[in-house]
CSV table of C-alpha atoms and ligand atoms in Angstrom, one decimal:
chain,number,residue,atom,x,y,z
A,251,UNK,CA,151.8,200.6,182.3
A,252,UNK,CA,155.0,199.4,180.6
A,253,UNK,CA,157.2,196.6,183.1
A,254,UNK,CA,160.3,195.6,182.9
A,255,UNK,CA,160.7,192.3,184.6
A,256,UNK,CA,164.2,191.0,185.6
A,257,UNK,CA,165.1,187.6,186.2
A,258,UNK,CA,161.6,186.5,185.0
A,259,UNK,CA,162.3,183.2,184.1
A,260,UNK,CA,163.2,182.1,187.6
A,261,UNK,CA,161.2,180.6,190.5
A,262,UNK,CA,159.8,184.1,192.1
A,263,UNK,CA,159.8,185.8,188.5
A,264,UNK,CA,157.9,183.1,186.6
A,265,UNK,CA,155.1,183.5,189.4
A,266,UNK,CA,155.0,187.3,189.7
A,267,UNK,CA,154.8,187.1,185.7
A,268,UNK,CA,152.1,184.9,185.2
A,269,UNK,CA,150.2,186.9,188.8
A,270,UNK,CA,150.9,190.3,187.0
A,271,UNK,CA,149.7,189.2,183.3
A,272,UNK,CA,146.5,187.8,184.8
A,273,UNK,CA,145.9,190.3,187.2
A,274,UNK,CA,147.1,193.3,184.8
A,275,UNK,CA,146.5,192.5,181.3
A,276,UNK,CA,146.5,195.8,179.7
A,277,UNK,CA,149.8,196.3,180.9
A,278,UNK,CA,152.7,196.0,178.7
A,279,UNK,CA,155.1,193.2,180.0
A,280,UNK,CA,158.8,192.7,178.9
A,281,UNK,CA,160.6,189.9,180.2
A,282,UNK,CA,164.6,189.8,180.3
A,283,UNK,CA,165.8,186.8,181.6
A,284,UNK,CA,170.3,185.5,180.8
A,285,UNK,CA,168.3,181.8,181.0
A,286,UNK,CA,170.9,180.9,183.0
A,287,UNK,CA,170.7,177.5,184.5
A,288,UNK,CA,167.8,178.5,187.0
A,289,UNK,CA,165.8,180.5,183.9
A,290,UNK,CA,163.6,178.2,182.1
A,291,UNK,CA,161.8,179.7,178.8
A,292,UNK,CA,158.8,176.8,179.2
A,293,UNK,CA,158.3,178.7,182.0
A,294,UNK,CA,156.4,181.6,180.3
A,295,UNK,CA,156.1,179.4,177.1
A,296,UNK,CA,152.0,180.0,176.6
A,297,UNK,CA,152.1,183.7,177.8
A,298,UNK,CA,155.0,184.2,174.7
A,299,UNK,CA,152.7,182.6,172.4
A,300,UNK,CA,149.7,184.5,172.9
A,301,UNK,CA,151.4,188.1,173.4
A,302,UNK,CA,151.1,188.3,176.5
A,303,UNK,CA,154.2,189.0,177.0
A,304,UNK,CA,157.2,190.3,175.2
A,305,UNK,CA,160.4,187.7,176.3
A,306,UNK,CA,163.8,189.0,175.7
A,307,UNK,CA,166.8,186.7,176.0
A,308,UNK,CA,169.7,188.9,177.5
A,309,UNK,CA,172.0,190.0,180.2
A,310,UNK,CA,171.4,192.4,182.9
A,311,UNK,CA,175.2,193.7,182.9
A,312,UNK,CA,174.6,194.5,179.3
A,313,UNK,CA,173.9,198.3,179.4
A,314,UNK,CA,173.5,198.8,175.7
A,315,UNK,CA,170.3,196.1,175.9
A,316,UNK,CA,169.0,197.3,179.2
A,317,UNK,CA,169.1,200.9,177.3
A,318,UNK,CA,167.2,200.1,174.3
A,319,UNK,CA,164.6,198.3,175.9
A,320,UNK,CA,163.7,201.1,178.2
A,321,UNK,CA,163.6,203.3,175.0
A,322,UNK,CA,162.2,200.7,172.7
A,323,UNK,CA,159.1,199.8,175.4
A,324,UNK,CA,158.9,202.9,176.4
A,325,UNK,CA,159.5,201.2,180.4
A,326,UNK,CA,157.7,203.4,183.6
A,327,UNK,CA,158.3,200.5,186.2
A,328,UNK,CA,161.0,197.7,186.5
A,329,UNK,CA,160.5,194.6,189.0
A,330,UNK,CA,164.2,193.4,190.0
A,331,UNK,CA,164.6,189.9,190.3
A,332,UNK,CA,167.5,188.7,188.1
A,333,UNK,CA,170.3,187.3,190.6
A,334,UNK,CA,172.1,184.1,191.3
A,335,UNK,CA,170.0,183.0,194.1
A,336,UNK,CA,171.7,179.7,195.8
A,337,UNK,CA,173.7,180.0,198.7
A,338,UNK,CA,175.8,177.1,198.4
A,339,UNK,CA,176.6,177.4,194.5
A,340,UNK,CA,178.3,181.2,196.1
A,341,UNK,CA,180.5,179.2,198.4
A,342,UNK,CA,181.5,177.3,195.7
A,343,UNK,CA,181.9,179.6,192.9
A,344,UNK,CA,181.4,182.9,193.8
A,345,UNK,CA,182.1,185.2,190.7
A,346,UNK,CA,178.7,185.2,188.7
A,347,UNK,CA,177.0,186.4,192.2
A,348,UNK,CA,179.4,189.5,191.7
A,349,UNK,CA,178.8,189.9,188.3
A,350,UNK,CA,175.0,189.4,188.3
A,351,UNK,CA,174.0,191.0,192.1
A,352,UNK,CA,176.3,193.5,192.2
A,353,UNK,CA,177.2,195.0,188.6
A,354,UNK,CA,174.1,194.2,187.1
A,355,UNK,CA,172.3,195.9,189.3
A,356,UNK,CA,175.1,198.5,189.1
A,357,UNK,CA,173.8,198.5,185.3
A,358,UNK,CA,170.2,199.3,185.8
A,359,UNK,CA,170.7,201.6,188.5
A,360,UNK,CA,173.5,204.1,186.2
A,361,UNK,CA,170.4,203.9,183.1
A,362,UNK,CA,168.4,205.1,186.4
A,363,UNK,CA,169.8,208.3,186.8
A,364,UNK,CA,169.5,209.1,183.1
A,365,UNK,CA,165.2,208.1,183.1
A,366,UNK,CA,164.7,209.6,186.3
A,367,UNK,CA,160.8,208.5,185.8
A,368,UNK,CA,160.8,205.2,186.0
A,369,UNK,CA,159.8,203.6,189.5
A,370,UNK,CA,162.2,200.7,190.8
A,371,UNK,CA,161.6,198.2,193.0
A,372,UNK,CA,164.6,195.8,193.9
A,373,UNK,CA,163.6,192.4,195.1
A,374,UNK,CA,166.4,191.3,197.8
A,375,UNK,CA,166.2,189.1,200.4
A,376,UNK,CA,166.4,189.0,204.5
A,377,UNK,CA,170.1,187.0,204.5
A,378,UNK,CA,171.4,190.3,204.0
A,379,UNK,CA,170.9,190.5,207.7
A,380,UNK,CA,173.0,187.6,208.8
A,381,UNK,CA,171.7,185.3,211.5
A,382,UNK,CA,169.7,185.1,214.7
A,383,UNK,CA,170.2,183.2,217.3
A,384,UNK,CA,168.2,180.5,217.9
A,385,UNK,CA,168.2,180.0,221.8
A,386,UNK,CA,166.0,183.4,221.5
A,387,UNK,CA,162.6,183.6,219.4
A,388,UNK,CA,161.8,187.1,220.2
A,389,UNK,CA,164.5,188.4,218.1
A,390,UNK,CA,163.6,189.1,214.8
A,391,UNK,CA,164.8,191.1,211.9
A,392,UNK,CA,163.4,194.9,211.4
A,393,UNK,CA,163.8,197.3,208.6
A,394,UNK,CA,166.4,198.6,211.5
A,395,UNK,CA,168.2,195.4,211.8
A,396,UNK,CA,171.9,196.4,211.0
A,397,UNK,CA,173.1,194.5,207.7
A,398,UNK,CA,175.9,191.5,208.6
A,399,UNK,CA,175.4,189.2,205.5
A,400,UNK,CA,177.7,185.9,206.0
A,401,UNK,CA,177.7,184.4,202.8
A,402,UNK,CA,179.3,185.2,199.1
A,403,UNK,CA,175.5,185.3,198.5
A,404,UNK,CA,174.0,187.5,200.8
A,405,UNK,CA,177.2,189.8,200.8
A,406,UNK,CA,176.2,190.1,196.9
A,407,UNK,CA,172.8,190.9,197.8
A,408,UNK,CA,173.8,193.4,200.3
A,409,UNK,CA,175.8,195.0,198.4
A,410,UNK,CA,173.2,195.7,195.6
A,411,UNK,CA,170.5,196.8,198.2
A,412,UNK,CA,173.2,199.4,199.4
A,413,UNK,CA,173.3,201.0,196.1
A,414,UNK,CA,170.1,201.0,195.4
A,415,UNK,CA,169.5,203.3,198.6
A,416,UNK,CA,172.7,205.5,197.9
A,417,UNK,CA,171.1,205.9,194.4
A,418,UNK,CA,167.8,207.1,195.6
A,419,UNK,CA,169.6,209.1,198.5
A,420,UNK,CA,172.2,211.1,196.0
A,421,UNK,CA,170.4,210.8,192.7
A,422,UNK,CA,166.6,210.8,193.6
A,423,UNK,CA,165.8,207.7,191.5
A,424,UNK,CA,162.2,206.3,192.4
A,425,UNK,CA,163.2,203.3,194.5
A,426,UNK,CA,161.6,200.9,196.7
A,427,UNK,CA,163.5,197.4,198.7
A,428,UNK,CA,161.6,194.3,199.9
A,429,UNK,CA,164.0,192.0,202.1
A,430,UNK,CA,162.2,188.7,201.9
A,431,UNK,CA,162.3,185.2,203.7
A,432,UNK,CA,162.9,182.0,202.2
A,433,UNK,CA,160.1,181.4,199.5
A,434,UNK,CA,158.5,177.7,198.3
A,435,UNK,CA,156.2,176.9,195.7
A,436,UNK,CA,155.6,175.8,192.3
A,437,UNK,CA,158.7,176.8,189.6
A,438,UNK,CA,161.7,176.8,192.3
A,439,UNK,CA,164.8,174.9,191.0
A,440,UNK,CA,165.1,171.1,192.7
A,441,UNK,CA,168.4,172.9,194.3
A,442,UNK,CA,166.5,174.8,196.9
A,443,UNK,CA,165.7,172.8,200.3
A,444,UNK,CA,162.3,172.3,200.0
A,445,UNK,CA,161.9,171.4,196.0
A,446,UNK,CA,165.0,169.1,196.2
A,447,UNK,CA,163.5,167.3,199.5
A,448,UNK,CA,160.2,166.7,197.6
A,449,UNK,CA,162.0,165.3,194.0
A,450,UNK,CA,164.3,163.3,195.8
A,451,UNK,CA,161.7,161.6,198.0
A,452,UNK,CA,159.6,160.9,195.0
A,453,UNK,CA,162.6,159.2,193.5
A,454,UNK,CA,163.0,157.7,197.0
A,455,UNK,CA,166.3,159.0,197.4
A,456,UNK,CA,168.7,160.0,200.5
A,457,UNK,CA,167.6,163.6,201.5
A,458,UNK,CA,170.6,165.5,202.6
A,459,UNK,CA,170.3,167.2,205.8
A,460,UNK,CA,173.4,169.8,206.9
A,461,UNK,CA,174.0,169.2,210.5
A,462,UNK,CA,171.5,169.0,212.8
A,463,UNK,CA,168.9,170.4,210.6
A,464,UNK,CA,167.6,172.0,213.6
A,465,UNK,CA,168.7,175.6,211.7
A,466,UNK,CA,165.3,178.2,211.2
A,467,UNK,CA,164.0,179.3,208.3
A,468,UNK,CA,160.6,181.3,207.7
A,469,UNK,CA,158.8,180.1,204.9
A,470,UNK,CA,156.6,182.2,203.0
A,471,UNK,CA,154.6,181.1,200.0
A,472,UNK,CA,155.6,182.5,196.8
A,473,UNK,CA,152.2,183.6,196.0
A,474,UNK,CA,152.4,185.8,199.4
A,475,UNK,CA,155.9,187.2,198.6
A,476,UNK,CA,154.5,188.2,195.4
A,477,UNK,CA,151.1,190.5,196.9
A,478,UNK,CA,153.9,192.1,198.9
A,479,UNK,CA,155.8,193.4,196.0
A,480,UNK,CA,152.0,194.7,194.1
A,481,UNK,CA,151.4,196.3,197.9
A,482,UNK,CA,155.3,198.1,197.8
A,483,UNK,CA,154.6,199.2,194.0
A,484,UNK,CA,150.7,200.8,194.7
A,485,UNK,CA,151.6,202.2,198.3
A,486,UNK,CA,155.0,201.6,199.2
A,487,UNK,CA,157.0,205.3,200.3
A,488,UNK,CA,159.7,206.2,197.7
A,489,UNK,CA,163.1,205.2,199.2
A,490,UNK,CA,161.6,203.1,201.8
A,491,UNK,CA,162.4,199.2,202.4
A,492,UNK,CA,159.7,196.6,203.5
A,493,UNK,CA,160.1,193.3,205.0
A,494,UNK,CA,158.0,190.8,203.9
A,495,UNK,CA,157.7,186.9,205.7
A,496,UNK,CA,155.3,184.5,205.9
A,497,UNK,CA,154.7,183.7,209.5
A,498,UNK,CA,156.3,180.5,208.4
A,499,UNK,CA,159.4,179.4,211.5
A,500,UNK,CA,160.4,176.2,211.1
A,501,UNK,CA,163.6,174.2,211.9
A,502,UNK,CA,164.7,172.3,208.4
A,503,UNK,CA,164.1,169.0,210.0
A,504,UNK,CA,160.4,169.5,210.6
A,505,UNK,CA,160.2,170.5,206.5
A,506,UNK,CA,161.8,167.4,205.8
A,507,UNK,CA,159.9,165.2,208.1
A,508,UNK,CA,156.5,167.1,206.8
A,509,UNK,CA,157.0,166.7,203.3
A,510,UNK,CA,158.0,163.0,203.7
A,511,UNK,CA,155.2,162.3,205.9
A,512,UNK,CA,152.7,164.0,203.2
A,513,UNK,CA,154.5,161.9,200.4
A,514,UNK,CA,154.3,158.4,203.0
A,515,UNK,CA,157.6,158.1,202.7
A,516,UNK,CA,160.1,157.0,204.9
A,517,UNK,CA,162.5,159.0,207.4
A,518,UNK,CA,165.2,156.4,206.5
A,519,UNK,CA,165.5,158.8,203.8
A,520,UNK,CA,167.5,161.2,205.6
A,521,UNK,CA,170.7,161.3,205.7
A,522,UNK,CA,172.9,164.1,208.7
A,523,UNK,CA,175.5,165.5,206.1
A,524,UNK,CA,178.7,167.8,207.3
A,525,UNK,CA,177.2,171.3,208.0
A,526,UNK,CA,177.4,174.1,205.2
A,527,UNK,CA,180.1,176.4,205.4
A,528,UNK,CA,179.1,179.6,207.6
A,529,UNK,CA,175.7,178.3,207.8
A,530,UNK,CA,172.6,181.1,209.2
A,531,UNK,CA,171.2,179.3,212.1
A,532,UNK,CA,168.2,181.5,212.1
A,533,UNK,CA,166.1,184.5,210.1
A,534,UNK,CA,162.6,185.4,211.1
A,535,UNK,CA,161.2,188.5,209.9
A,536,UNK,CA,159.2,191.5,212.2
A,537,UNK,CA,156.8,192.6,209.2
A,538,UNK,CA,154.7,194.8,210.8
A,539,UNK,CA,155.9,197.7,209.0
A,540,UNK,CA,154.9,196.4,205.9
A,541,UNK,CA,151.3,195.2,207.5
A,542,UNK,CA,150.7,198.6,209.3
A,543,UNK,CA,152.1,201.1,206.2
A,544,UNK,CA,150.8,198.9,203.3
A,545,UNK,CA,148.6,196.0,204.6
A,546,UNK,CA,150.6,193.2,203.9
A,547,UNK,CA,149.2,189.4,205.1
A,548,UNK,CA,150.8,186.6,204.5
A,549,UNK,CA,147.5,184.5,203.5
A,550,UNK,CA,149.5,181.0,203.2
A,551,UNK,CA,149.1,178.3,205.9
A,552,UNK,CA,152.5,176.5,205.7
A,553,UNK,CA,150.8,173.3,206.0
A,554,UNK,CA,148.3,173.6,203.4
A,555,UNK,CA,151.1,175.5,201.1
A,556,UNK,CA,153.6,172.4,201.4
A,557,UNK,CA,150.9,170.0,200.5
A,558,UNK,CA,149.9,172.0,197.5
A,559,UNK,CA,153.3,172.8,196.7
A,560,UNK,CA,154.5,168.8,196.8
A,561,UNK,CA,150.9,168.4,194.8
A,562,UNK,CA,152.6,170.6,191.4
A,563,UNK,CA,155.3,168.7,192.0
A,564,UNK,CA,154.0,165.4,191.5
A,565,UNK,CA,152.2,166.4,188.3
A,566,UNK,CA,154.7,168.4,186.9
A,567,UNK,CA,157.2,165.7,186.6
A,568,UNK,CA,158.3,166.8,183.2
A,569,UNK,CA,159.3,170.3,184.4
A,570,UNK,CA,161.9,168.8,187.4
A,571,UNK,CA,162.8,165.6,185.8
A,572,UNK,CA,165.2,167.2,183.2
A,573,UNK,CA,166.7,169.7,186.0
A,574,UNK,CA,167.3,167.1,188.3
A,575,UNK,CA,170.8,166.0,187.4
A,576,UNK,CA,172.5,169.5,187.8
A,577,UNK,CA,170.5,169.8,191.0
A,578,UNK,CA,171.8,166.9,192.6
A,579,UNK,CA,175.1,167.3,192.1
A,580,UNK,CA,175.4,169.4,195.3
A,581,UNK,CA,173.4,166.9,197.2
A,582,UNK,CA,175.5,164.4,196.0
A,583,UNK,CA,179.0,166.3,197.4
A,584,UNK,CA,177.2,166.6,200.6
A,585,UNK,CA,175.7,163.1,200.7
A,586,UNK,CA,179.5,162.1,200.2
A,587,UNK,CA,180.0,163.9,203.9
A,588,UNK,CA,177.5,161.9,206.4
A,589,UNK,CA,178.0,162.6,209.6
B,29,LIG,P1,166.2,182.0,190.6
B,29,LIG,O1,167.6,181.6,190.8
B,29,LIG,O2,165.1,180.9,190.6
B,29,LIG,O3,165.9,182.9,189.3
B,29,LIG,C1,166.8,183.9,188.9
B,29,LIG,C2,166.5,184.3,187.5
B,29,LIG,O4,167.4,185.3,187.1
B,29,LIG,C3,166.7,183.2,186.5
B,29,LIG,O5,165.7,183.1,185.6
B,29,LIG,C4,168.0,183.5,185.8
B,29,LIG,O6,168.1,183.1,184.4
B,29,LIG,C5,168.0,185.1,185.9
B,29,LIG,N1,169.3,185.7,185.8
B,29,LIG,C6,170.4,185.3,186.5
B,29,LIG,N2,171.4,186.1,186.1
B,29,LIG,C7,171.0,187.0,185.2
B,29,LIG,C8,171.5,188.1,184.5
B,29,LIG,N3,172.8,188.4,184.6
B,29,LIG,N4,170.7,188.8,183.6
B,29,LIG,C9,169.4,188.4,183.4
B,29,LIG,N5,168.8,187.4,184.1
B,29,LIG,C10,169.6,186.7,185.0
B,29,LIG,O7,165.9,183.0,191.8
B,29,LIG,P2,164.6,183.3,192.7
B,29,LIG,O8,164.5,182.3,193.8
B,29,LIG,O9,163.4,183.4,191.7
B,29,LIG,O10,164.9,184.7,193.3
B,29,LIG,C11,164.5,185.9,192.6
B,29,LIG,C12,165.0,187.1,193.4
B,29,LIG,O11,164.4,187.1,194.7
B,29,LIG,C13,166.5,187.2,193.6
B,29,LIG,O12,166.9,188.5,193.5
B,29,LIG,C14,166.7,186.6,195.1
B,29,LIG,O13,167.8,187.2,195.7
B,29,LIG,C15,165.4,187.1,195.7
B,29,LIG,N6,164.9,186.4,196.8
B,29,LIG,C16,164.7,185.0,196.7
B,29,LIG,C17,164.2,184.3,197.8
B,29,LIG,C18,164.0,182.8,197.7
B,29,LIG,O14,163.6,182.2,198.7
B,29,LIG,N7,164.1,182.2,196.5
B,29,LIG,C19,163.8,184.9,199.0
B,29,LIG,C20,164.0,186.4,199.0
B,29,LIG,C21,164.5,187.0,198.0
B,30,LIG,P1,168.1,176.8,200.9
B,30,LIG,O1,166.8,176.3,200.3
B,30,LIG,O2,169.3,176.5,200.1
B,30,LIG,O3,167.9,178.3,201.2
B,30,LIG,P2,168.8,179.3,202.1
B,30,LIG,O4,170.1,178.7,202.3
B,30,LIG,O5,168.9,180.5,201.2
B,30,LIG,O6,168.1,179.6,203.3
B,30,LIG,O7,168.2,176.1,202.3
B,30,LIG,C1,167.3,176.2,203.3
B,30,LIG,C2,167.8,175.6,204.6
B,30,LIG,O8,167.9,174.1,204.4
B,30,LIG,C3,169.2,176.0,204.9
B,30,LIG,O9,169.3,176.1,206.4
B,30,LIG,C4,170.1,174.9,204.4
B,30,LIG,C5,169.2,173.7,204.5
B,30,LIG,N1,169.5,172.6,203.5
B,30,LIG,C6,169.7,171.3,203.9
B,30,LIG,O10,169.7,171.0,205.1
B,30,LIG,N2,169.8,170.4,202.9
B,30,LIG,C7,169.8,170.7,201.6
B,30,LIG,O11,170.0,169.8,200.7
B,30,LIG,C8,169.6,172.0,201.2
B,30,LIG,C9,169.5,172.4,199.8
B,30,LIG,C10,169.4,173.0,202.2
């Protein structure tokens, strides 16, 4: 088979990459990846070396490209993962989410209707669905769950997975969605909660948390999000959307406390910052669909993920050392806010 990776140069995208090559090496894999700030080329630097993949430096919005790689490679399936990924940078500076989420996505899906064979699965994410509440754990989101994103970010997202289903809806194109919860592992940028937590405390430095930090998330390891997608693409119904979470509900302050208490550092470390603006106080994800229809598991303990996880951290020092100062600097504008 010939892929089309978007975005492969990123946290999820780097692992699916490196899963798919191993796992599928007679397949044809094309990487195109803007390297924007959260692509990193080392990434995939000894699968480009041996051929094991074809890298392509480029933008999704660019049509012309997207074109002649889909003629040029001959591309029957594309994995979409390209986006600008972090909630607060789309709070701050919300254009590229438009740009990228939105129209690029736009891009692929217009080439869509023109090579009606190619099977499209869109990687979005369960924010597209707002919050929950947290005084109530029963409530989880469904594939049914009525769409209320809340941030520049999700809105972005939202947007995107709307198209995609109007696409397949009016023009038949072969598309799946997967709406997943917050992922952790190796490759994430030092921006995301649980990366930054783990650099900073091996620098010993204050950890912001927003607000109480008693806000849900539900992790799921990377690796898990990733057999998901495989499942979606071998048995996943044409125009159908799957949600995919790890089991993993936990309030931000018991990640922080974990991680330090893995690392035997101190609590001292963290600091109560001013809260983020519109901040989710809750997503869990109801995946039975996806375990009944295409036998989805999340095989990751939490525990035994975050240990492992802080593990590649502390011997990949290299990787996160030279990303560190853009990181911080939204740690930093929040650290300036304690509360
Ligand atoms: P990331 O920010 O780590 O990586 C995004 C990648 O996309 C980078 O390599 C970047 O260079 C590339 N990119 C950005 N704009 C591009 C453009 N215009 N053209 C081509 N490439 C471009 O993101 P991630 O965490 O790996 O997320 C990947 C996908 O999964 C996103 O669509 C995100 O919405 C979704 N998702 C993420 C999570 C999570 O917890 N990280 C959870 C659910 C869904
Ligand atoms: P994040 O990793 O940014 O993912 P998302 O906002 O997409 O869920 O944040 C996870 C949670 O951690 C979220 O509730 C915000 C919180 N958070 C902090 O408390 N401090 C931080 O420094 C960061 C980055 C996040």
């Amino acid at each position: 088979m010939n892929i089309l990776i978007t975005g492969g140069a990123g946290f999820i995208g780097t692992n699916f990459v490196r899963y798919w090559s191993s796992k599928y090496p007679k397949d044809k894999i094309v990487v195109l990846d803007k390297l924007t700030y959260a692509g990193n080329i080392e990434n995939l630097e000894d699968l480009i070396k041996t051929d094991k993949i074809i890298f392509i430096k480029g933008d999704i919005v660019n049509k012309e490209l997207l074109e002649h790689i889909i003629i040029h490679y001959k591309i029957e399936t594309i994995v979409h993962f390209a986006a600008e990924s972090h909630v607060d940078r789309s709070i701050d500076a919300p254009e590229d989410f438009i740009m990228t989420n939105i129209i690029g996505t736009f891009r692929i899906l217009e080439l869509l209707k023109k090579y009606k064979h190619i099977r499209f699965h869109h990687v979005s994410t369960d924010e597209v669905f707002g919050e929950l509440p947290l005084n109530d754990k029963t409530i989880k989101f469904t594939e049914k769950t009525k769409y209320d994103p809340r941030s520049p970010y999700s809105a972005s997202k939202a947007s995107a997975d709307h198209l995609v289903r109007s696409y397949t809806t009016t023009y038949g194109i072969l598309a799946t969605i997967s709406n997943c919860s917050n992922n952790y592992g190796p490759y994430c940028y030092p921006e995301k909660l649980i990366p930054l937590v783990i650099t900073r405390a091996l620098m010993n430095e204050q950890i912001p948390v927003y607000g109480l930090g008693n806000q849900i998330r539900d992790w799921i390891h990377v690796e898990d999000h990733i057999l998901g997608i495989d499942l979606i693409l071998q048995k996943g119904k044409i125009g159908h959307t799957y949600l995919l979470g790890g089991n993993g509900e936990k309030e931000n302050i018991y990640i922080v406390k974990k991680i330090l208490e893995i690392l035997n550092k101190p609590n001292s470390l963290i600091v109560h910052v001013g809260d983020r603006k519109g901040h989710d106080h809750r997503y869990a994800i109801d995946f039975s669909k996806a375990a009944n229809e295409i036998g989805f598991k999340p095989l990751r303990n939490l525990d035994e993920g975050l240990k492992e996880t802080i593990n590649w951290y502390k011997n990949n020092q290299d990787w996160w050392i030279k990303l560190k100062p853009n990181a911080d600097k939204i740690a930093q504008k929040y650290l300036s806010n304690p509360i």
